[in-house]
Amino acid sequence: MNATITELKNLWARVLTKMKDIVNDDNIYTTFFADSTIYKIEGNRLTIAVNSNFAQSIIEKKYGTQLAMVVSEVTESNFIIDYITTDSIKEEDVPAVTETIKPKFFEYSQINPNYTFENFVVGPSNIEAKQAALMIATTPGKFYNPLFIYSNSGLGKTHLLHAIGNYIRKNNPHLNVLYITTDNFVDEYIKFIKGDRESDNLKEFFKTVDVLLVDDIQFLANKEKTQEMFFYAFQSLINASKQIVLTSDRQPSELKGLEDRLVTRFSSGLNTNITQPDTPTRIAILKKKIEGNGLEISRFDDDALEFFATNFGNNVRELEGALNRLIFYTINIKQSKHIDLALAKESVSSFIKVKDSKKKLDETRIINVVADYYNLTPSQLTGKIRTSEISMARHIAIYLCREILDIPFTKIGQTFGGKDHSTVMSAVKKVDKELKTNDQMKTVIKELKNRLK
Ligand code: ADP
Ligand code: MG
């Protein structure tokens, strides 16, 4: 997409219109700016021709910063501005236009080097998506086209998209990879129509792309004009066997506000879903992130990691947030080399309270709060280990489920690792009996009920 002379003229006319407003003085504008032109663009340098040395010095010193800003706004690129006076231009100096003005897409297209296949932890919830992504990365355009990855937020879609980009840029550097979020695509498209640039240019631009990675395609909903452009780009890339990968928060058939022809196209390759990771995967992710932070896994107790995995693991982003909080805490607040369960809990206690307060009161919440009170993990509470302290905490949790929620004994039994009706009943009776005689028990139950409010 070489900028033609006409395009340069149009571009400069737009710069001048804006400068006229900024200068806000007809005399100054006419004397110094009105007859300026773009002389040449070479690389990231843009040379403008002005009518005299004096004009150059005024523009440079007084308006240089604003001019640079306007130029960058209009061209959507950062140029260094050079000056030349009109009388020093010799006849034979034909203005040279060597640089292409690219759409800003390439500036957006920053692939995060930290999101790779190597540091993407695989488990049952994401193995299909990972395998499909890897397949695409090794042989783009050959198999599924498009690959469509969907999941709830924070489960690794963006990570996989960048992993594909990183892999291809490394192993197939001649391929032109474009990563873009749908929001940026929409913004850029709107600028194109507003800036009276030909949408043909955009079409030309897409011909140069070999691998198109578009994140969060659900945001194309109800943007009809942009959908049209996207459809064009999509179709021409697919026809040329160029790879397309899309992500979304739902599967194509659930996308609202999207043209049918797009939905059909989105479904025509492979659709793959990422679900919530199971606990072992969450723990493996934590370990990977700990390593990634350059920390020793041996500093972390297993139950501390398990606590994080059970409390924050529905969404990997949340899990990372909690881990970062812990790392911050152990560096800045409570310096500690060794991270045990108590420290892990302490580091996120304010989060958990906020989280809990939003939750409705159910068995899970009772289990979490009782576990927290006794510094145990929820799975210790519902498990089989019977030290006196764990048994006591378990009885109390069972008692509270019955007392507060009035859940049938058999259902409580299922929640607590498959206990039978009579075991549950006797746990409730034990606590009941203690409560009549034991003041300490009264205090504990009172405090727990308080926390459950
Ligand atoms: P999404 O795009 O689905 O909302 P992201 O790809 O942004 O989710 O993931 C959120 C965070 O969780 C990122 O920092 C990502 O690295 C991390 N993450 C998600 N899944 C995994 C995984 N399987 N292994 C390692 N990190 C993961
Ligand atoms: Mg994402």
Coordinates of C-alpha atoms in Angstrom, one line a residue, residues 18-376:
K18 CA -6.3 20.8 12.4
M19 CA -3.3 23.1 12.6
K20 CA -5.4 26.0 11.6
D21 CA -7.6 25.5 14.6
I22 CA -4.6 25.1 16.9
V23 CA -2.9 28.2 15.6
N24 CA -6.1 30.1 15.8
D25 CA -4.7 33.2 14.1
D26 CA -5.4 33.7 10.4
N27 CA -2.4 35.8 9.9
I28 CA 0.1 33.4 11.3
Y29 CA -1.5 30.5 9.7
T30 CA -1.5 32.0 6.2
T31 CA 2.1 33.3 6.5
F32 CA 3.7 30.2 7.8
F33 CA 1.5 27.1 7.3
A34 CA -0.9 27.6 4.4
D35 CA 1.6 26.9 1.6
S36 CA 3.5 24.1 3.3
T37 CA 3.5 20.6 1.7
I38 CA 4.8 17.1 2.4
Y39 CA 8.1 16.9 0.6
K40 CA 8.9 13.2 1.3
I41 CA 8.4 10.3 3.6
E42 CA 11.3 8.0 4.2
G43 CA 11.2 5.4 6.9
N44 CA 9.9 7.1 10.0
R45 CA 11.0 10.6 8.8
L46 CA 8.5 12.9 7.3
T47 CA 9.9 16.0 5.6
I48 CA 7.8 19.1 5.1
A49 CA 8.6 21.9 2.7
V50 CA 8.0 25.4 4.1
N51 CA 8.3 28.8 2.5
S52 CA 11.4 30.2 4.3
N53 CA 13.9 29.6 7.0
F54 CA 12.0 31.9 9.2
A55 CA 8.8 29.9 8.7
Q56 CA 10.8 26.8 9.6
S57 CA 12.0 28.2 12.8
I58 CA 8.6 29.5 13.9
I59 CA 6.9 26.2 13.1
E60 CA 9.6 24.2 14.7
K61 CA 10.0 26.2 17.9
K62 CA 6.5 27.4 18.5
Y63 CA 4.3 24.7 17.0
G64 CA 6.6 21.7 16.7
T65 CA 5.1 19.6 19.4
Q66 CA 1.5 20.2 18.3
L67 CA 2.4 19.5 14.7
A68 CA 4.0 16.2 15.6
M69 CA 0.9 15.3 17.5
V70 CA -1.4 16.2 14.7
V71 CA 0.7 14.3 12.2
S72 CA 0.7 11.2 14.4
E73 CA -3.1 11.5 14.8
V74 CA -3.7 11.8 11.1
T75 CA -1.2 9.2 9.9
E76 CA -1.6 6.9 12.9
S77 CA 2.2 6.5 12.9
N78 CA 4.9 8.2 14.7
F79 CA 7.1 10.3 12.4
I80 CA 10.1 12.4 13.1
I81 CA 9.5 15.7 11.3
D82 CA 12.2 17.3 9.2
Y83 CA 12.0 20.6 7.4
I84 CA 13.2 21.8 4.1
T85 CA 12.7 25.3 2.5
T86 CA 10.9 25.4 -0.8
D87 CA 13.6 27.5 -2.4
S88 CA 16.3 24.9 -1.6
I89 CA 14.4 22.2 -3.5
K90 CA 16.0 21.7 -6.9
E91 CA 14.0 21.0 -10.0
E92 CA 15.5 17.6 -10.3
D93 CA 14.6 16.6 -6.8
V94 CA 11.6 14.5 -7.4
P95 CA 9.8 13.9 -4.1
A96 CA 10.5 10.4 -3.1
V97 CA 7.8 8.4 -1.4
T98 CA 9.3 5.2 -0.3
E99 CA 7.4 4.3 2.8
T100 CA 4.0 2.7 2.9
I101 CA 1.5 4.1 5.3
K102 CA 0.2 1.1 7.1
P103 CA -3.1 0.8 8.9
K104 CA -2.6 0.9 12.6
F105 CA -3.4 -2.8 12.7
F106 CA 0.3 -3.6 12.8
E107 CA 0.9 -1.4 15.8
Y108 CA -1.9 -3.2 17.7
S109 CA -0.5 -6.5 16.6
Q110 CA 1.7 -7.0 19.5
I111 CA 2.2 -10.6 20.4
N112 CA 2.9 -11.2 24.0
P113 CA 6.2 -13.3 24.2
N114 CA 5.1 -14.7 27.6
Y115 CA 2.1 -16.5 26.2
T116 CA 3.6 -19.7 24.6
F117 CA 2.6 -23.3 24.2
E118 CA 5.5 -24.3 26.6
N119 CA 3.9 -22.4 29.5
F120 CA 0.3 -23.4 28.7
V121 CA -0.6 -26.1 31.2
V122 CA -2.7 -28.8 29.7
G123 CA -5.5 -30.7 31.4
P124 CA -8.8 -32.4 30.4
S125 CA -10.5 -28.9 30.2
N126 CA -8.3 -27.5 27.5
I127 CA -6.4 -30.3 25.8
E128 CA -8.5 -30.3 22.6
A129 CA -8.1 -26.5 22.2
K130 CA -4.3 -26.7 22.8
Q131 CA -3.9 -29.6 20.3
A132 CA -5.9 -27.8 17.7
A133 CA -3.9 -24.6 18.2
L134 CA -0.6 -26.4 18.0
M135 CA -1.7 -28.1 14.8
I136 CA -2.6 -24.8 13.3
A137 CA 0.7 -23.3 14.3
T138 CA 2.7 -26.0 12.8
T139 CA 0.8 -26.1 9.5
P140 CA -1.2 -22.9 9.1
G141 CA -4.0 -23.0 6.6
K142 CA -3.9 -26.7 6.0
F143 CA -6.4 -28.2 8.4
Y144 CA -9.2 -26.5 10.3
N145 CA -10.1 -23.1 8.9
P146 CA -11.2 -21.2 10.8
L147 CA -10.3 -22.6 14.2
F148 CA -12.8 -21.2 16.6
I149 CA -12.0 -21.3 20.3
Y150 CA -14.6 -20.4 22.9
S151 CA -14.9 -20.3 26.7
N152 CA -15.8 -18.2 29.6
S153 CA -13.4 -15.5 30.5
G154 CA -10.0 -16.1 32.0
L155 CA -9.6 -19.7 30.7
G156 CA -6.7 -19.2 28.2
K157 CA -8.2 -18.2 24.9
T158 CA -5.9 -15.1 24.5
H159 CA -3.0 -17.1 25.7
L160 CA -3.5 -19.8 23.0
L161 CA -3.9 -17.1 20.3
H162 CA -0.6 -15.5 21.2
A163 CA 1.0 -18.9 21.5
I164 CA 0.1 -19.6 17.9
G165 CA 1.5 -16.2 16.9
N166 CA 4.7 -16.7 18.8
Y167 CA 5.2 -20.2 17.3
I168 CA 4.7 -19.0 13.8
R169 CA 6.8 -15.9 14.1
K170 CA 9.6 -18.1 15.4
N171 CA 9.3 -21.1 13.1
N172 CA 7.9 -19.5 10.0
P173 CA 9.2 -15.9 10.1
H174 CA 8.3 -15.1 6.5
L175 CA 4.6 -15.5 7.3
N176 CA 2.8 -12.3 8.1
V177 CA 0.9 -12.9 11.4
L178 CA -1.7 -10.3 12.4
Y179 CA -3.1 -10.5 16.0
I180 CA -5.9 -8.1 16.7
T181 CA -8.7 -7.8 19.2
T182 CA -12.1 -7.3 17.7
D183 CA -12.4 -3.9 19.5
N184 CA -9.3 -2.7 17.7
F185 CA -10.5 -4.0 14.4
V186 CA -13.8 -2.1 14.9
D187 CA -11.9 1.1 15.9
E188 CA -9.6 0.9 13.0
Y189 CA -12.4 0.2 10.5
I190 CA -14.3 3.2 11.7
K191 CA -11.2 5.5 11.4
F192 CA -10.8 4.2 7.9
I193 CA -14.3 5.3 6.8
K194 CA -14.1 8.6 8.7
G195 CA -10.7 9.4 7.4
D196 CA -12.0 9.1 3.8
R197 CA -9.5 6.5 3.1
E198 CA -10.6 4.0 0.6
S199 CA -11.8 0.8 2.1
D200 CA -10.1 -0.8 -1.0
N201 CA -6.9 0.0 0.8
L202 CA -8.1 -2.1 3.7
K203 CA -8.9 -4.9 1.4
E204 CA -5.5 -4.7 -0.2
F205 CA -4.0 -4.7 3.2
F206 CA -5.7 -8.0 4.1
K207 CA -4.1 -9.6 1.1
T208 CA -0.8 -9.2 2.8
V209 CA -1.8 -11.2 5.9
D210 CA -1.0 -14.9 6.1
V211 CA -2.3 -15.7 9.5
L212 CA -5.2 -13.7 11.1
L213 CA -5.8 -14.1 14.8
V214 CA -8.8 -12.3 16.1
D215 CA -9.7 -12.2 19.8
D216 CA -13.2 -11.8 21.2
I217 CA -15.2 -11.9 18.0
Q218 CA -18.4 -11.5 20.0
F219 CA -17.7 -7.8 20.0
L220 CA -18.5 -7.7 16.3
A221 CA -22.2 -8.0 17.3
N222 CA -24.5 -5.3 15.8
K223 CA -21.6 -3.5 14.0
E224 CA -23.1 -4.1 10.5
K225 CA -20.6 -2.1 8.4
T226 CA -17.6 -3.6 10.2
Q227 CA -19.1 -7.1 9.8
E228 CA -19.3 -6.5 6.1
M229 CA -15.6 -5.6 5.9
F230 CA -14.7 -8.5 8.2
F231 CA -16.7 -10.8 6.0
Y232 CA -14.7 -9.7 3.0
A233 CA -11.4 -10.1 4.8
F234 CA -12.4 -13.5 6.1
Q235 CA -13.6 -14.8 2.8
S236 CA -10.6 -13.7 0.8
L237 CA -8.2 -15.1 3.4
I238 CA -10.0 -18.5 3.5
N239 CA -10.1 -18.6 -0.3
A240 CA -6.3 -18.1 -0.3
S241 CA -5.8 -20.9 2.3
K242 CA -4.6 -18.4 4.8
Q243 CA -5.2 -19.4 8.4
I244 CA -7.8 -17.7 10.6
V245 CA -8.2 -18.3 14.3
L246 CA -11.1 -16.7 16.2
T247 CA -11.9 -16.7 19.9
S248 CA -15.2 -15.8 21.6
D249 CA -17.0 -16.1 24.8
R250 CA -19.6 -18.4 23.3
Q251 CA -20.0 -20.8 20.4
P252 CA -20.9 -19.4 16.9
S253 CA -24.6 -20.4 17.0
E254 CA -25.0 -18.5 20.3
L255 CA -23.6 -15.3 18.9
K256 CA -26.3 -12.6 18.8
G257 CA -26.3 -9.6 16.4
L258 CA -24.1 -11.3 13.8
E259 CA -25.0 -11.8 10.2
D260 CA -26.0 -15.4 9.5
R261 CA -23.4 -15.7 6.8
L262 CA -20.6 -15.0 9.3
V263 CA -22.1 -17.4 11.8
T264 CA -22.1 -20.1 9.1
R265 CA -18.5 -19.3 8.2
F266 CA -17.4 -19.4 11.8
S267 CA -18.8 -22.9 12.2
S268 CA -17.3 -24.2 9.0
G269 CA -13.9 -25.2 10.5
L270 CA -13.3 -26.6 14.0
N271 CA -15.0 -25.3 17.1
T272 CA -13.4 -26.1 20.4
N273 CA -14.4 -25.3 23.9
I274 CA -12.2 -24.7 27.0
T275 CA -13.9 -25.5 30.3
Q276 CA -13.0 -24.8 33.9
P277 CA -9.7 -26.6 34.9
D278 CA -9.9 -29.4 37.5
T279 CA -8.0 -29.1 40.7
P280 CA -4.8 -31.0 39.5
T281 CA -4.7 -28.7 36.5
R282 CA -5.1 -25.6 38.7
I283 CA -2.3 -26.7 40.9
A284 CA -0.1 -27.4 37.9
I285 CA -0.9 -23.9 36.6
L286 CA 0.1 -22.4 39.9
K287 CA 3.4 -24.3 39.8
K288 CA 4.1 -23.1 36.3
K289 CA 3.4 -19.5 37.3
I290 CA 5.6 -19.8 40.4
E291 CA 8.4 -21.1 38.2
G292 CA 7.7 -18.3 35.8
N293 CA 8.2 -15.8 38.6
G294 CA 11.6 -17.4 39.2
L295 CA 10.6 -18.8 42.6
E296 CA 11.3 -22.2 44.1
I297 CA 8.3 -24.5 44.3
S298 CA 9.8 -26.1 47.4
R299 CA 9.0 -22.8 49.3
F300 CA 5.3 -23.5 48.9
D301 CA 3.4 -26.1 51.0
D302 CA 1.1 -28.4 49.1
D303 CA -1.9 -27.4 51.2
A304 CA -1.2 -23.7 50.5
L305 CA -1.4 -24.4 46.8
E306 CA -4.5 -26.5 47.2
F307 CA -6.1 -23.7 49.1
F308 CA -5.5 -21.3 46.3
A309 CA -6.7 -23.9 43.7
T310 CA -10.0 -24.5 45.5
N311 CA -10.8 -20.9 46.3
F312 CA -9.7 -19.2 43.1
G313 CA -9.5 -21.7 40.4
N314 CA -12.7 -21.3 38.5
N315 CA -10.9 -18.7 36.4
V316 CA -7.2 -18.8 35.8
R317 CA -6.9 -15.0 35.8
E318 CA -8.3 -14.9 39.3
L319 CA -5.9 -17.7 40.3
E320 CA -3.0 -15.7 39.0
G321 CA -4.2 -12.6 40.8
A322 CA -4.3 -14.5 44.1
L323 CA -0.8 -15.9 43.5
N324 CA 0.5 -12.4 42.7
R325 CA -1.1 -11.1 45.9
L326 CA 0.6 -13.9 47.9
I327 CA 4.0 -13.1 46.3
F328 CA 3.6 -9.5 47.0
Y329 CA 2.6 -10.2 50.6
T330 CA 5.6 -12.4 51.3
I331 CA 7.9 -9.8 49.9
N332 CA 6.5 -6.6 51.2
I333 CA 4.3 -7.3 54.2
K334 CA 5.4 -10.4 55.9
Q335 CA 8.8 -11.4 54.7
S336 CA 8.9 -15.2 54.6
K337 CA 10.8 -17.8 52.7
H338 CA 8.4 -20.5 53.5
I339 CA 4.8 -20.3 52.5
D340 CA 2.4 -22.5 54.5
L341 CA -1.4 -22.6 54.5
A342 CA -1.8 -20.0 57.2
L343 CA 0.3 -17.5 55.4
A344 CA -1.5 -18.2 52.1
K345 CA -4.8 -17.6 53.7
E346 CA -3.6 -14.5 55.4
S347 CA -2.4 -13.0 52.2
V348 CA -5.8 -13.2 50.5
S349 CA -8.0 -12.8 53.6
S350 CA -9.5 -9.5 52.4
F351 CA -10.3 -11.0 48.9
I352 CA -12.0 -14.0 50.5
K353 CA -14.2 -11.9 52.7
V354 CA -15.2 -9.9 49.7
K355 CA -15.8 -13.0 47.7
D356 CA -17.7 -14.7 50.4
S357 CA -19.9 -11.8 51.2
K358 CA -21.2 -11.8 47.7
K359 CA -22.0 -15.5 47.8
K360 CA -25.2 -17.0 48.9
L361 CA -25.2 -19.1 52.0
D362 CA -24.9 -22.8 51.0
E363 CA -22.9 -25.9 52.0
T364 CA -19.8 -24.8 50.1
R365 CA -19.8 -21.5 51.9
I366 CA -20.2 -23.1 55.3
I367 CA -17.4 -25.5 54.5
N368 CA -15.1 -22.7 53.4
V369 CA -15.8 -20.6 56.4
V370 CA -15.3 -23.4 58.9
A371 CA -12.2 -24.6 57.1
D372 CA -10.8 -21.1 57.2
Y373 CA -11.6 -20.7 60.9
Y374 CA -9.6 -23.9 61.7
N375 CA -6.9 -23.3 59.1
L376 CA -7.8 -26.3 57.2

